[in-house]
Amino acid sequence: MSQQLSDFIEMKVPAKPEYVGVVRLTVSGVANRVGYTYDDIEDIKIAVAEACTNVVNHAYDGEESEAFMTVGCGVYSDRIEMMVADRGNSFDIEALKKDLGPIDAQEPIGDMKEGGLGLFLIDTLMDRVEICGESGVIIMMTKFLQRGEVEQSDDGISAKTKQ
């Protein structure tokens, strides 16, 4: 990737469900400013919300005073790179990747396990996903910008936003 980083936005928020919406709104605003389509913005919001929800549900077992997540958003001319990181419990990434996949349509709905689709969904919605789990978990997500799909004005705000 030879494109240069133009802006970096970072937030540190409590790992609580009520802050997932704050992160979604922030990421949505950044993606809109860059010029992503409505569908791509929705994909980005869902992927980031899933990553944040994983932190809320799995990273910290009752360690409320230390329960924070860091969300970073790197803006490039051709993509956005988002990071959701925690310092909570890590997990076996390779074992999880083996189970990652679509739902088996032949399996009775009562036998399906609850949850577990978050990382599959993130991987499906984003162009590139990397997961590191050394001290806590870091999920890096990239969405490339498809130029020409959104009309930009001179100030970089999509024309539809200004209407």
Tab-separated table of C-alpha atoms in Angstrom:
chain	number	residue	atom	x	y	z
A	1	MET	CA	0.000	0.000	0.000
A	2	SER	CA	1.787	3.100	-1.181
A	3	GLN	CA	-1.041	5.507	-0.385
A	4	GLN	CA	-0.220	7.955	2.401
A	5	LEU	CA	-2.287	8.273	5.565
A	6	SER	CA	-4.146	11.592	5.504
A	7	ASP	CA	-5.992	11.470	8.843
A	8	PHE	CA	-6.157	9.220	11.882
A	9	ILE	CA	-9.077	9.277	14.305
A	10	GLU	CA	-8.828	7.418	17.610
A	11	MET	CA	-11.324	6.885	20.422
A	12	LYS	CA	-10.975	5.112	23.738
A	13	VAL	CA	-14.392	4.215	25.107
A	14	PRO	CA	-15.693	1.998	27.907
A	15	ALA	CA	-16.407	-1.567	26.750
A	16	LYS	CA	-20.126	-1.188	27.410
A	17	PRO	CA	-23.049	-1.785	25.028
A	18	GLU	CA	-24.189	1.850	25.170
A	19	TYR	CA	-20.911	3.022	23.582
A	20	VAL	CA	-21.160	0.752	20.525
A	21	GLY	CA	-23.653	3.224	19.016
A	22	VAL	CA	-21.245	6.110	19.617
A	23	VAL	CA	-18.539	4.237	17.714
A	24	ARG	CA	-20.988	3.402	14.878
A	25	LEU	CA	-21.974	7.059	14.497
A	26	THR	CA	-18.358	8.216	14.455
A	27	VAL	CA	-17.268	5.640	11.884
A	28	SER	CA	-20.336	6.428	9.768
A	29	GLY	CA	-19.478	10.126	9.776
A	30	VAL	CA	-15.871	9.486	8.768
A	31	ALA	CA	-16.886	7.093	5.965
A	32	ASN	CA	-19.462	9.581	4.683
A	33	ARG	CA	-16.891	12.379	4.708
A	34	VAL	CA	-14.490	10.254	2.660
A	35	GLY	CA	-17.187	9.504	0.072
A	36	TYR	CA	-18.289	5.912	0.574
A	37	THR	CA	-21.635	4.793	-0.813
A	38	TYR	CA	-24.579	4.283	1.517
A	39	ASP	CA	-24.214	0.486	1.216
A	40	ASP	CA	-20.493	0.584	2.001
A	41	ILE	CA	-21.115	2.863	4.998
A	42	GLU	CA	-23.683	0.371	6.306
A	43	ASP	CA	-21.195	-2.494	5.818
A	44	ILE	CA	-18.508	-0.556	7.694
A	45	LYS	CA	-20.895	0.305	10.541
A	46	ILE	CA	-22.023	-3.312	10.923
A	47	ALA	CA	-18.467	-4.686	10.846
A	48	VAL	CA	-17.162	-2.195	13.412
A	49	ALA	CA	-20.221	-2.693	15.639
A	50	GLU	CA	-19.682	-6.477	15.528
A	51	ALA	CA	-16.036	-6.049	16.524
A	52	CYS	CA	-17.028	-3.724	19.384
A	53	THR	CA	-19.781	-6.094	20.506
A	54	ASN	CA	-17.226	-8.913	20.645
A	55	VAL	CA	-15.132	-6.774	22.998
A	56	VAL	CA	-18.157	-5.983	25.173
A	57	ASN	CA	-19.269	-9.625	25.366
A	58	HIS	CA	-15.985	-11.523	25.507
A	59	ALA	CA	-12.914	-9.452	26.378
A	60	TYR	CA	-13.378	-8.587	30.023
A	61	ASP	CA	-14.773	-11.054	32.551
A	62	GLY	CA	-16.058	-8.743	35.259
A	63	GLU	CA	-13.021	-6.446	35.112
A	64	GLU	CA	-15.222	-3.382	34.677
A	65	SER	CA	-12.678	-0.799	35.841
A	66	GLU	CA	-10.234	-1.877	33.119
A	67	ALA	CA	-12.839	-2.565	30.429
A	68	PHE	CA	-12.004	-0.222	27.563
A	69	MET	CA	-11.780	-0.572	23.815
A	70	THR	CA	-9.720	1.549	21.476
A	71	VAL	CA	-11.128	2.257	18.037
A	72	GLY	CA	-8.861	3.741	15.396
A	73	CYS	CA	-9.693	4.846	11.881
A	74	GLY	CA	-6.953	5.542	9.347
A	75	VAL	CA	-8.132	7.524	6.329
A	76	TYR	CA	-6.246	7.036	3.063
A	77	SER	CA	-7.096	8.277	-0.426
A	78	ASP	CA	-8.200	4.791	-1.507
A	79	ARG	CA	-9.403	3.123	1.713
A	80	ILE	CA	-10.279	3.291	5.373
A	81	GLU	CA	-8.480	1.045	7.833
A	82	MET	CA	-10.276	0.498	11.123
A	83	MET	CA	-8.919	-1.067	14.271
A	84	VAL	CA	-10.815	-2.283	17.315
A	85	ALA	CA	-8.510	-3.272	20.165
A	86	ASP	CA	-8.880	-4.400	23.751
A	87	ARG	CA	-6.557	-5.520	26.528
A	88	GLY	CA	-8.884	-8.224	27.766
A	89	ASN	CA	-8.961	-11.965	27.293
A	90	SER	CA	-7.371	-13.326	24.156
A	91	PHE	CA	-8.455	-16.475	22.327
A	92	ASP	CA	-7.107	-19.125	19.958
A	93	ILE	CA	-7.437	-17.339	16.630
A	94	GLU	CA	-6.461	-20.348	14.503
A	95	ALA	CA	-9.084	-22.565	16.164
A	96	LEU	CA	-11.706	-19.887	15.649
A	97	LYS	CA	-10.840	-19.512	11.950
A	98	LYS	CA	-11.516	-23.233	11.422
A	99	ASP	CA	-15.084	-22.776	12.660
A	100	LEU	CA	-15.593	-19.542	10.735
A	101	GLY	CA	-18.067	-19.972	7.932
A	102	PRO	CA	-21.620	-19.757	6.732
A	103	ILE	CA	-24.563	-21.464	8.356
A	104	ASP	CA	-25.286	-25.023	7.226
A	105	ALA	CA	-28.765	-24.785	5.704
A	106	GLN	CA	-29.323	-28.514	6.363
A	107	GLU	CA	-28.816	-28.127	10.110
A	108	PRO	CA	-32.039	-27.794	12.134
A	109	ILE	CA	-32.418	-24.277	13.488
A	110	GLY	CA	-32.734	-25.591	17.042
A	111	ASP	CA	-29.265	-27.181	16.786
A	112	MET	CA	-27.481	-24.018	15.664
A	113	LYS	CA	-25.250	-22.389	18.230
A	114	GLU	CA	-26.111	-18.877	19.290
A	115	GLY	CA	-23.554	-16.247	18.342
A	116	GLY	CA	-20.292	-16.961	16.589
A	117	LEU	CA	-21.238	-15.242	13.345
A	118	GLY	CA	-19.674	-11.882	14.210
A	119	LEU	CA	-16.216	-12.564	12.774
A	120	PHE	CA	-17.692	-14.309	9.742
A	121	LEU	CA	-19.887	-11.264	9.138
A	122	ILE	CA	-16.941	-8.872	9.546
A	123	ASP	CA	-14.890	-10.938	7.099
A	124	THR	CA	-17.769	-10.943	4.603
A	125	LEU	CA	-18.464	-7.197	4.760
A	126	MET	CA	-14.895	-5.894	4.682
A	127	ASP	CA	-12.247	-6.186	1.968
A	128	ARG	CA	-9.467	-7.291	4.319
A	129	VAL	CA	-9.524	-8.450	7.948
A	130	GLU	CA	-6.580	-9.254	10.223
A	131	ILE	CA	-6.840	-10.477	13.812
A	132	CYS	CA	-4.034	-10.445	16.367
A	133	GLY	CA	-4.446	-11.924	19.814
A	134	GLU	CA	-1.210	-11.534	21.718
A	135	SER	CA	-2.186	-9.220	24.605
A	136	GLY	CA	-5.888	-8.734	24.192
A	137	VAL	CA	-7.351	-8.775	20.698
A	138	ILE	CA	-6.832	-6.394	17.779
A	139	ILE	CA	-9.100	-6.594	14.744
A	140	MET	CA	-7.897	-4.634	11.695
A	141	MET	CA	-10.519	-4.076	8.988
A	142	THR	CA	-10.002	-2.456	5.581
A	143	LYS	CA	-12.630	-1.184	3.158
A	144	PHE	CA	-11.445	0.124	-0.201
A	145	LEU	CA	-13.101	3.178	-1.702
A	146	GLN	CA	-14.715	2.645	-5.099
A	147	ARG	CA	-14.141	5.972	-6.866
A	148	GLY	CA	-16.759	7.304	-9.233
A	149	GLU	CA	-19.705	5.872	-7.317
A	150	VAL	CA	-20.256	8.950	-5.162
A	151	GLU	CA	-20.136	12.466	-6.520
A	152	GLN	CA	-17.771	14.619	-4.446
A	153	SER	CA	-17.897	18.386	-4.040
A	154	ASP	CA	-14.785	20.564	-3.766
A	155	ASP	CA	-14.726	20.341	0.032
A	156	GLY	CA	-14.702	16.510	0.013
A	157	ILE	CA	-18.256	16.087	1.240
A	158	SER	CA	-20.455	13.878	-0.908
A	159	ALA	CA	-22.978	15.886	-2.896
A	160	LYS	CA	-25.884	13.847	-1.497
A	161	THR	CA	-24.906	14.812	2.052
A	162	LYS	CA	-25.135	18.522	1.239
A	163	GLN	CA	-28.703	18.289	-0.103
